[in-house]
C-alpha cells in the first residue's frame, strides 16, 4: 500500500526538544512494520515569521494527482492539522490517516466514537486557537497602523496589489466604475430630501451592485454613509485610522451627511441598535438570504427573511417560539452518561505519551531542585564554620535560590500543560453532556454563544429549522446507535441488541481499543 509521510515542527517546539528527526524515525519504523510504501515525504518547519505551510499544500496537491496513494502517515493529530479547514480538506480526499504515536488509523469507515475523539483532538490541537485569531489579527492591525485598510475594499474601492519598499502589499484604490455613484449618493443624502429607501432605489437603477453582485439594500446605504473610509480615514477594531488611500468625497460632505442622520434618526437609532439574539445564525431556506429581526408593537420580536432578493414568502417566527425550537436542536446533541466516562478514558489514553513526557521532565527538575537545596544547606554550615566568607555565602545563596525559582517555574509549566489538555477536553465533553440544560439556564446572549459552538448553519423554512451541526458534534445528534459507540466489531452483528450489558460499564470503564482497524 502506498503512503505519504507528513511531519511538522515549529521553531519554538524545536527549542523545547521536539525534532523532525524523531518524528521521521517513528513514522518510518511504522511504515516498515505495516508494509506501507512511502511515495513522498512532506516536512514543514515553521518559524515565527513564516507561518504558512507550503509543504502541507504540496502534499494535498500530490495526493490529488496520485489518487492511488491512499494513506497519510504522521506522528499525531496536532502535527497534521492546525485548523478545521485542514481537517475538511483531508476528509474530502477519502484517505486513511495513520496517527502513529496515537496508535490510531482513521478513515471513512471509522467508528463514530473514534471520529468524535478525533474531532475533539482537532478542537484542542495546539495551534488551533492561535492560528484562528492571533496571527491574522496581528498582521491586520499592523497594516491598519501603517494606514492601509486591511480587509476587503468597500463599494467604490478595489483591492489592488502594490509594491512598497520591495514588498508586495494589498491596498485599496478607487474603483472608477463606481466611485462617481458613491459620491452622488452622499450628495443626494446631504440634501436631506431623500430617504435611505429612495437612495437605495436610485443606486439600484444606476446599476450599482455589491461585491457579490447583489442589489444595494437601504441598510447597506446606511453603512456606506457612515463609513469614514470615503473621505480618507477608516475604522478598524472600533478605532479610526488615518488612511493612505485616495478619498472619494470631502470631509465636509461626510460631516454634512452625519448632521442629517442626527436630525432624522436620533430617536429611531435606538431601535436599530437593539441586539437581537439569533440574527446571523439563521438563513432563509427559500431564498438563501439572512434572517433578521424586528420589534413590533414595541414588545414582540419577530424573525423574518431580509428579502434582499425580493419577497420569497417565508413565514415570520416569534422569538419565543424560535428560542424553543433552537433548544430542540441543542437537545438532540447528547451522549449517554455511560459513554461519557468511557470517552473521558479514551481521551486520557490518547494523551498518555505526552503526559509521560511531562511527568519525566517534572521528575528530573525535582532532582535538580533538591541538589541545589543540598548545596544551600551545606554552604550555610560552611559559613557558620567560617570556611567561606559572608560575601561569598551571599553571592552563592542568591545564585542558587535564583536557579531554584526558575526550576519551580518550569515544573509549574509542565504541570499546567498536563492539566490544560484534560481540562479542555473535559470542558468540551461537559458542554456536550449538559448542552440542553445550559441552554435553558442562559440568557439569550449565552444561548447564542452555545448555538454558535454547536451549529455551523441553520435554515428557516416556514417556522421549521434545518440545522447543520459543527464537527464533531454532528456525530452526536439524536444520540448514537449503541453499536456505533463500541469499539467491538462483534456488536455490528446485532446492532439492535437492547442488552445494556454490551456497553462499556460506567463504574469500570473498559480500556479503549483505538487500534482495532486492521491494515491490509
Ligand atoms: Zn427568503
Coordinates of C-alpha atoms and ligand atoms in Angstrom, one line a residue:
X1 CA 0.0 0.0 0.0
X2 CA 1.2 3.5 -0.9
X3 CA 1.5 6.3 1.5
X4 CA 2.9 9.8 2.0
X5 CA 4.6 11.0 5.1
X6 CA 4.0 14.3 6.8
X7 CA 6.0 15.9 9.7
X8 CA 5.7 19.4 11.2
X9 CA 7.5 21.3 13.9
X10 CA 7.7 24.9 14.9
X11 CA 10.9 26.6 15.8
X12 CA 9.7 27.1 19.3
X13 CA 9.0 23.4 19.7
X14 CA 12.4 22.6 18.3
X15 CA 14.0 24.6 21.1
X16 CA 12.0 22.6 23.5
X17 CA 13.4 19.4 22.2
X18 CA 10.8 18.2 19.7
X19 CA 12.5 17.3 16.5
X20 CA 11.7 16.4 12.9
X21 CA 14.2 13.6 13.1
X22 CA 12.3 11.9 15.9
X23 CA 9.0 12.2 14.1
X24 CA 10.5 10.7 10.9
X25 CA 12.2 7.8 12.7
X26 CA 8.9 6.8 14.4
X27 CA 6.9 7.1 11.2
X28 CA 9.4 5.2 9.1
X29 CA 9.5 2.3 11.5
X30 CA 5.8 2.2 11.5
X31 CA 5.7 2.2 7.7
X32 CA 8.1 -0.8 7.5
X33 CA 6.2 -2.7 10.2
X34 CA 2.9 -2.2 8.4
X35 CA 4.3 -2.8 4.9
X36 CA 3.4 0.7 3.7
X37 CA 5.4 2.1 0.8
X38 CA 6.3 5.8 1.3
X39 CA 6.0 7.6 -2.0
X40 CA 6.8 11.1 -0.9
X41 CA 7.8 13.0 2.3
X42 CA 6.5 16.4 3.2
X43 CA 8.1 18.3 6.0
X44 CA 7.1 21.8 7.4
X45 CA 9.3 23.7 9.7
X46 CA 7.6 26.9 10.9
X47 CA 9.3 30.0 12.1
X48 CA 7.7 32.9 13.8
X49 CA 7.8 34.9 10.6
X50 CA 6.8 32.3 8.2
X51 CA 3.7 30.5 9.4
X52 CA 2.4 29.2 6.1
X53 CA 2.6 25.5 5.5
X54 CA 3.8 25.3 1.9
X55 CA 4.5 21.6 2.1
X56 CA 1.2 20.7 3.6
X57 CA -0.4 22.2 0.5
X58 CA 2.1 20.4 -1.8
X59 CA 1.1 17.2 -0.1
X60 CA -2.6 17.9 -0.8
X61 CA -1.7 18.5 -4.5
X62 CA 0.3 15.3 -4.6
X63 CA -2.5 13.3 -3.2
X64 CA -5.0 14.8 -5.6
X65 CA -2.6 14.0 -8.6
X66 CA -2.0 10.5 -7.3
X67 CA -5.3 9.0 -6.3
X68 CA -3.7 5.6 -5.8
X69 CA -1.9 6.9 -2.7
X70 CA -4.5 6.4 0.0
X71 CA -2.5 6.8 3.2
X72 CA -1.1 9.7 5.2
X73 CA 1.4 8.8 7.9
X74 CA 2.1 11.3 10.6
X75 CA 3.1 11.4 14.3
X76 CA -0.1 12.6 15.8
X77 CA -3.2 14.7 15.4
X78 CA -1.8 18.1 16.2
X79 CA 1.1 17.6 13.7
X80 CA -1.3 17.1 10.8
X81 CA -4.0 19.7 11.3
X82 CA -3.9 23.2 12.5
X83 CA -7.5 24.1 12.0
X84 CA -10.8 22.7 10.8
X85 CA -10.2 23.7 7.3
X86 CA -7.2 21.4 7.1
X87 CA -9.4 18.7 8.6
X88 CA -12.1 19.1 6.0
X89 CA -9.6 19.3 3.1
X90 CA -8.1 15.9 4.2
X91 CA -11.5 14.4 4.9
X92 CA -12.7 15.2 1.4
X93 CA -9.8 13.2 -0.1
X94 CA -11.1 10.0 1.5
X95 CA -7.8 8.7 2.9
X96 CA -6.6 6.6 5.7
X97 CA -4.8 8.7 8.3
X98 CA -2.3 6.9 10.4
X99 CA -1.6 8.7 13.7
X100 CA 1.4 6.6 14.6
X101 CA 2.0 7.8 18.1
X102 CA -1.7 7.6 19.0
X103 CA -1.8 4.1 17.6
X104 CA -4.8 5.0 15.5
X105 CA -6.0 4.7 11.9
X106 CA -8.8 6.9 10.7
X107 CA -10.9 6.5 7.6
X108 CA -14.4 6.9 6.4
X109 CA -15.2 3.5 7.9
X110 CA -14.0 4.5 11.4
X111 CA -16.5 4.2 14.2
X112 CA -18.4 7.3 15.4
X113 CA -16.7 7.4 18.8
X114 CA -13.3 7.3 17.1
X115 CA -14.2 10.1 14.8
X116 CA -15.6 12.0 17.7
X117 CA -12.5 11.7 19.8
X118 CA -10.5 12.7 16.8
X119 CA -12.7 15.8 16.3
X120 CA -12.2 16.8 19.9
X121 CA -8.5 16.4 19.5
X122 CA -8.6 18.7 16.5
X123 CA -10.5 21.3 18.5
X124 CA -7.7 21.1 21.0
X125 CA -4.8 21.0 18.6
X126 CA -2.1 23.3 20.0
X127 CA -2.2 25.9 17.3
X128 CA -5.9 25.9 16.6
X129 CA -7.0 28.9 18.6
X130 CA -3.8 30.9 18.0
X131 CA -3.9 30.3 14.3
X132 CA -7.5 31.2 14.1
X133 CA -7.2 34.7 15.5
X134 CA -3.9 35.9 16.8
X135 CA -1.7 35.8 13.7
X136 CA -4.3 37.2 11.4
X137 CA -5.2 39.9 13.8
X138 CA -1.6 41.0 14.4
X139 CA -1.0 41.3 10.7
X140 CA -4.1 43.3 10.1
X141 CA -3.6 45.6 13.0
X142 CA -0.1 46.3 11.8
X143 CA -1.4 47.2 8.4
X144 CA -4.0 49.5 9.9
X145 CA -1.3 51.3 11.8
X146 CA 0.6 51.8 8.6
X147 CA -2.5 53.5 7.1
X148 CA -3.7 50.6 4.8
X149 CA -7.2 49.3 5.1
X150 CA -6.6 45.6 6.0
X151 CA -9.7 44.0 4.6
X152 CA -12.0 43.7 1.6
X153 CA -12.4 47.0 -0.2
X154 CA -15.8 48.6 0.4
X155 CA -18.0 49.6 -2.5
X156 CA -16.3 52.3 -4.6
X157 CA -12.9 50.9 -3.9
X158 CA -10.9 47.9 -5.2
X159 CA -8.3 45.7 -3.6
X160 CA -5.1 46.2 -5.6
X161 CA -1.6 44.9 -5.1
X162 CA 1.2 47.4 -4.8
X163 CA 4.9 47.2 -4.3
X164 CA 6.2 49.1 -1.3
X165 CA 9.9 49.2 -0.4
X166 CA 10.4 45.9 -2.2
X167 CA 7.5 44.1 -0.5
X168 CA 4.1 43.3 -2.1
X169 CA 1.2 44.8 -0.2
X170 CA -2.5 44.6 -0.8
X171 CA -4.1 48.1 -0.7
X172 CA -7.3 49.7 -1.8
X173 CA -7.7 52.0 -4.8
X174 CA -10.6 53.9 -6.2
X175 CA -12.9 51.9 -8.4
X176 CA -13.5 54.3 -11.3
X177 CA -16.7 52.4 -12.4
X178 CA -18.4 53.0 -9.1
X179 CA -16.8 56.0 -7.3
X180 CA -19.0 58.6 -9.0
X181 CA -22.1 56.8 -7.8
X182 CA -20.8 56.8 -4.3
X183 CA -20.2 60.5 -4.5
X184 CA -23.7 61.0 -5.9
X185 CA -25.3 59.0 -3.0
X186 CA -23.5 61.2 -0.4
X187 CA -24.6 64.3 -2.2
X188 CA -28.2 63.2 -2.5
X189 CA -28.5 62.3 1.1
X190 CA -26.8 65.5 2.3
X191 CA -29.7 67.5 0.8
X192 CA -31.9 66.0 3.5
X193 CA -34.7 65.4 1.0
X194 CA -34.2 61.7 0.2
X195 CA -34.8 58.7 2.5
X196 CA -32.5 55.8 2.6
X197 CA -35.1 53.7 0.7
X198 CA -35.2 56.3 -2.1
X199 CA -31.4 56.3 -2.4
X200 CA -31.3 52.6 -2.4
X201 CA -33.7 52.7 -5.4
X202 CA -31.6 55.2 -7.1
X203 CA -28.4 53.1 -6.6
X204 CA -30.1 50.0 -8.0
X205 CA -31.5 51.8 -11.0
X206 CA -28.0 53.1 -11.8
X207 CA -26.8 49.5 -11.7
X208 CA -24.7 49.7 -8.5
X209 CA -24.2 46.2 -7.1
X210 CA -22.4 44.7 -4.1
X211 CA -19.2 42.8 -4.4
X212 CA -21.2 39.6 -4.7
X213 CA -23.5 41.2 -7.3
X214 CA -26.5 41.8 -5.1
X215 CA -28.7 44.9 -5.1
X216 CA -27.9 47.6 -2.6
X217 CA -30.3 47.4 0.3
X218 CA -31.1 50.5 2.3
X219 CA -29.1 49.1 5.3
X220 CA -26.0 49.0 3.0
X221 CA -26.6 52.6 2.0
X222 CA -26.8 53.5 5.7
X223 CA -23.5 51.7 6.4
X224 CA -21.9 53.4 3.4
X225 CA -23.0 56.9 4.5
X226 CA -21.5 56.2 8.0
X227 CA -18.2 54.9 6.7
X228 CA -15.2 57.3 7.1
X229 CA -13.3 55.4 4.5
X230 CA -14.8 57.6 1.8
X231 CA -13.2 60.8 3.0
X232 CA -9.8 59.2 3.6
X233 CA -9.9 57.7 7.1
X234 CA -11.0 54.2 8.1
X235 CA -12.4 52.3 11.1
X236 CA -10.7 49.2 12.3
X237 CA -11.5 47.4 15.6
X238 CA -13.6 50.4 16.6
X239 CA -10.7 52.8 16.1
X240 CA -10.3 55.4 13.4
X241 CA -7.0 55.3 11.5
X242 CA -5.6 57.9 9.0
X243 CA -5.7 56.2 5.7
X244 CA -3.2 56.4 2.9
X245 CA -5.8 55.8 0.2
X246 CA -7.5 58.4 -2.0
X247 CA -10.7 60.0 -0.8
X248 CA -13.9 59.8 -2.9
X249 CA -15.7 62.6 -1.0
X250 CA -14.6 65.6 1.1
X251 CA -14.7 65.6 4.9
X252 CA -17.2 68.5 4.7
X253 CA -19.7 66.4 2.7
X254 CA -19.3 63.5 5.1
X255 CA -19.9 65.7 8.1
X256 CA -23.0 67.2 6.4
X257 CA -24.4 63.7 6.0
X258 CA -23.8 62.9 9.6
X259 CA -25.8 66.0 10.6
X260 CA -28.7 64.9 8.6
X261 CA -28.6 61.5 10.3
X262 CA -28.5 63.1 13.6
X263 CA -31.6 65.2 12.9
X264 CA -33.5 62.3 11.3
X265 CA -32.6 59.3 13.3
X266 CA -31.7 60.4 16.7
X267 CA -34.7 58.5 18.2
X268 CA -35.1 55.6 15.9
X269 CA -31.4 54.7 16.0
X270 CA -32.0 53.2 19.4
X271 CA -34.3 50.7 17.8
X272 CA -31.8 49.9 15.2
X273 CA -29.2 49.2 17.9
X274 CA -31.4 46.6 19.6
X275 CA -29.4 43.4 19.8
X276 CA -31.5 40.5 18.5
X277 CA -30.2 37.3 19.9
X278 CA -30.4 35.0 16.9
X279 CA -29.8 37.1 13.9
X280 CA -26.7 36.0 12.0
X281 CA -27.3 32.4 13.0
X282 CA -30.1 31.7 10.5
X283 CA -30.6 31.8 6.8
X284 CA -33.8 31.7 4.7
X285 CA -34.4 28.2 3.3
X286 CA -36.4 29.7 0.4
X287 CA -34.1 32.3 -1.0
X288 CA -30.8 32.0 0.9
X289 CA -30.9 35.5 2.4
X290 CA -30.1 36.2 6.1
X291 CA -32.8 36.1 8.7
X292 CA -33.3 39.4 10.5
X293 CA -35.5 40.5 13.3
X294 CA -37.7 43.5 14.3
X295 CA -39.8 44.6 17.2
X296 CA -43.4 45.1 16.7
X297 CA -45.8 46.9 18.9
X298 CA -42.7 47.7 21.0
X299 CA -42.7 44.3 22.6
X300 CA -42.9 41.4 20.2
X301 CA -39.7 40.3 18.4
X302 CA -40.2 38.7 15.1
X303 CA -37.6 37.0 12.9
X304 CA -38.1 37.0 9.1
X305 CA -36.2 36.9 5.8
X306 CA -34.5 40.1 4.8
X307 CA -35.9 39.6 1.3
X308 CA -32.9 41.2 -0.3
X309 CA -33.6 39.3 -3.4
X310 CA -37.3 40.1 -3.4
X311 CA -40.2 38.6 -1.5
X312 CA -39.8 34.8 -1.0
X313 CA -42.9 34.1 1.0
X314 CA -41.1 32.6 4.0
X315 CA -43.2 32.9 7.2
X316 CA -42.3 35.1 10.2
X317 CA -41.5 33.4 13.5
X318 CA -41.9 34.8 17.0
X319 CA -38.7 34.9 19.2
X320 CA -40.2 32.8 21.9
X321 CA -41.1 30.0 19.5
X322 CA -37.7 30.3 17.8
X323 CA -35.9 30.0 21.2
X324 CA -37.8 26.9 21.9
X325 CA -37.1 25.4 18.5
X326 CA -33.4 26.2 18.7
X327 CA -33.5 24.5 22.1
X328 CA -34.8 21.3 20.5
X329 CA -31.8 21.4 18.2
X330 CA -29.5 21.6 21.2
X331 CA -31.4 18.8 22.9
X332 CA -30.5 16.5 20.0
X333 CA -26.9 16.7 20.9
X334 CA -26.3 14.2 23.7
X335 CA -24.1 11.4 24.9
X336 CA -25.4 8.7 27.2
X337 CA -23.9 9.1 30.6
X338 CA -22.4 5.6 30.4
X339 CA -20.5 6.5 27.3
X340 CA -19.2 9.9 28.7
X341 CA -16.9 8.1 31.2
X342 CA -15.6 5.8 28.5
X343 CA -14.9 8.8 26.3
X344 CA -13.0 10.5 29.1
X345 CA -10.9 7.4 29.5
X346 CA -10.2 7.4 25.7
X347 CA -9.2 11.0 25.8
X348 CA -6.9 10.3 28.7
X349 CA -5.3 7.3 26.9
X350 CA -4.8 9.2 23.7
X351 CA -2.7 11.7 25.6
X352 CA -0.7 9.2 27.6
X353 CA 2.7 9.7 25.9
X354 CA 2.6 13.5 26.3
X355 CA 1.7 13.0 29.9
X356 CA 4.6 10.7 30.4
X357 CA 6.9 13.2 28.8
X358 CA 5.8 16.0 31.2
X359 CA 6.0 13.7 34.2
X360 CA 9.6 12.7 33.4
X361 CA 10.5 16.3 33.0
X362 CA 9.0 17.2 36.3
X363 CA 10.9 14.4 37.9
X364 CA 14.3 15.5 36.6
X365 CA 13.6 19.1 37.5
X366 CA 12.8 18.0 41.1
X367 CA 16.2 16.2 41.2
X368 CA 17.9 19.4 40.2
X369 CA 15.9 21.4 42.8
X370 CA 16.9 19.0 45.6
X371 CA 20.6 19.2 44.5
X372 CA 20.5 22.9 44.9
X373 CA 18.8 22.7 48.2
X374 CA 21.6 20.3 49.4
X375 CA 24.2 22.9 48.3
X376 CA 22.4 25.7 50.1
X377 CA 22.3 23.7 53.3
X378 CA 25.9 22.9 53.1
X379 CA 27.1 26.4 52.4
X380 CA 25.2 27.6 55.4
X381 CA 27.2 25.2 57.6
X382 CA 30.4 26.4 55.9
X383 CA 29.5 29.9 56.7
X384 CA 28.9 29.1 60.4
X385 CA 32.2 27.2 60.4
X386 CA 33.8 30.3 58.8
X387 CA 35.1 28.2 55.9
X388 CA 33.6 30.7 53.5
X389 CA 33.3 34.5 53.7
X390 CA 29.9 36.1 54.3
X391 CA 30.2 37.8 50.8
X392 CA 30.8 34.5 49.1
X393 CA 28.0 32.9 51.0
X394 CA 25.6 35.7 50.0
X395 CA 26.6 35.6 46.4
X396 CA 26.2 31.8 46.1
X397 CA 23.0 31.7 48.0
X398 CA 21.4 34.3 45.7
X399 CA 22.6 32.4 42.6
X400 CA 21.2 29.1 43.7
X401 CA 18.0 30.4 45.0
X402 CA 17.5 32.1 41.7
X403 CA 18.1 28.8 39.9
X404 CA 15.6 27.1 42.2
X405 CA 12.9 29.6 41.5
X406 CA 13.5 29.1 37.7
X407 CA 13.1 25.3 38.2
X408 CA 9.9 25.8 40.2
X409 CA 8.6 27.8 37.3
X410 CA 9.4 25.1 34.9
X411 CA 7.7 22.5 37.0
X412 CA 4.6 24.6 37.1
X413 CA 4.7 24.9 33.3
X414 CA 4.8 21.2 32.8
X415 CA 2.1 20.6 35.4
X416 CA -0.1 23.1 33.6
X417 CA 0.5 21.5 30.2
X418 CA -0.7 18.3 31.7
X419 CA -3.9 19.6 33.2
X420 CA -4.8 22.0 30.4
X421 CA -5.2 19.3 27.9
X422 CA -7.6 17.3 30.1
X423 CA -9.5 20.4 31.2
X424 CA -10.0 21.5 27.7
X425 CA -11.2 18.1 26.6
X426 CA -13.4 17.6 29.6
X427 CA -14.9 21.0 29.1
X428 CA -15.9 20.1 25.6
X429 CA -17.4 16.8 26.8
X430 CA -19.2 18.6 29.7
X431 CA -20.5 21.1 27.3
X432 CA -22.0 18.3 25.2
X433 CA -23.3 16.5 28.2
X434 CA -25.1 19.5 29.6
X435 CA -25.8 21.4 26.4
X436 CA -29.5 21.4 26.8
X437 CA -29.7 22.4 30.4
X438 CA -27.1 25.0 29.9
X439 CA -29.1 26.3 27.0
X440 CA -32.2 26.6 29.2
X441 CA -30.4 28.3 32.0
X442 CA -28.6 31.0 30.0
X443 CA -29.8 34.4 28.8
X444 CA -30.2 35.0 25.1
X445 CA -26.6 36.0 24.6
X446 CA -25.4 32.8 26.3
X447 CA -27.8 30.8 24.2
X448 CA -26.4 32.4 21.1
X449 CA -22.8 31.5 22.1
X450 CA -23.7 28.0 22.7
X451 CA -25.5 27.7 19.3
X452 CA -22.5 29.2 17.6
X453 CA -20.3 26.5 19.1
X454 CA -22.7 23.7 18.1
X455 CA -24.1 24.8 14.7
X456 CA -22.3 25.9 11.6
X457 CA -25.5 26.9 9.9
X458 CA -29.3 26.7 10.2
X459 CA -32.0 27.4 7.8
X460 CA -35.5 28.5 8.5
X461 CA -38.5 27.4 6.4
X462 CA -42.0 28.4 7.4
X463 CA -41.2 28.1 11.0
X464 CA -39.2 24.9 10.8
X465 CA -35.5 24.7 11.4
X466 CA -33.0 22.7 9.4
X467 CA -29.6 22.7 11.2
X468 CA -26.1 21.9 10.1
X469 CA -24.1 20.8 13.1
X470 CA -20.5 21.6 13.5
X471 CA -18.0 18.8 13.5
X472 CA -17.6 16.7 15.6
X473 CA -20.9 17.5 17.3
X474 CA -22.7 16.3 14.2
X475 CA -21.9 12.7 15.3
X476 CA -23.9 13.2 18.5
X477 CA -27.3 14.3 17.2
X478 CA -30.2 12.0 18.1
X479 CA -27.9 10.0 20.3
X480 CA -25.8 7.4 18.5
X481 CA -26.8 3.9 17.9
X482 CA -25.1 1.9 20.5
X483 CA -23.3 -0.4 18.1
X484 CA -21.7 2.7 16.7
X485 CA -20.2 3.7 20.0
X486 CA -18.5 0.4 20.8
X487 CA -15.0 -0.4 19.5
X488 CA -16.1 -4.0 19.2
X489 CA -16.7 -5.3 15.8
X490 CA -18.9 -8.2 17.0
X491 CA -21.6 -5.8 18.1
X492 CA -22.3 -5.0 14.5
X493 CA -23.7 -8.4 14.1
X494 CA -26.6 -7.5 16.3
X495 CA -27.0 -3.7 16.1
X496 CA -30.5 -3.8 17.5
X497 CA -29.4 -5.6 20.6
X498 CA -31.1 -3.8 23.5
X499 CA -28.9 -5.5 26.1
X500 CA -27.2 -2.7 28.1
X501 CA -24.5 -5.1 29.3
X502 CA -23.0 -5.0 25.9
X503 CA -22.0 -1.4 26.6
X504 CA -18.9 -0.3 28.5
X505 CA -19.6 -0.2 32.2
X506 CA -19.9 3.1 33.9
X507 CA -18.1 2.1 37.1
X508 CA -15.2 0.3 35.5
X509 CA -14.6 1.9 32.1
X510 CA -13.2 -0.6 29.6
X511 CA -9.8 0.4 28.3
X512 CA -10.4 1.9 24.9
X513 CA -9.2 0.0 21.9
X514 CA -8.2 2.6 19.5
X515 CA -6.2 0.4 17.2
X516 CA -8.7 -2.2 16.1
X517 CA -8.8 -1.3 12.5
X518 CA -6.8 -3.9 10.7
X519 CA -4.4 -2.7 8.0
X520 CA -4.4 -4.9 4.9
Ligands
LIG1 ZN1 -36.2 34.4 1.9

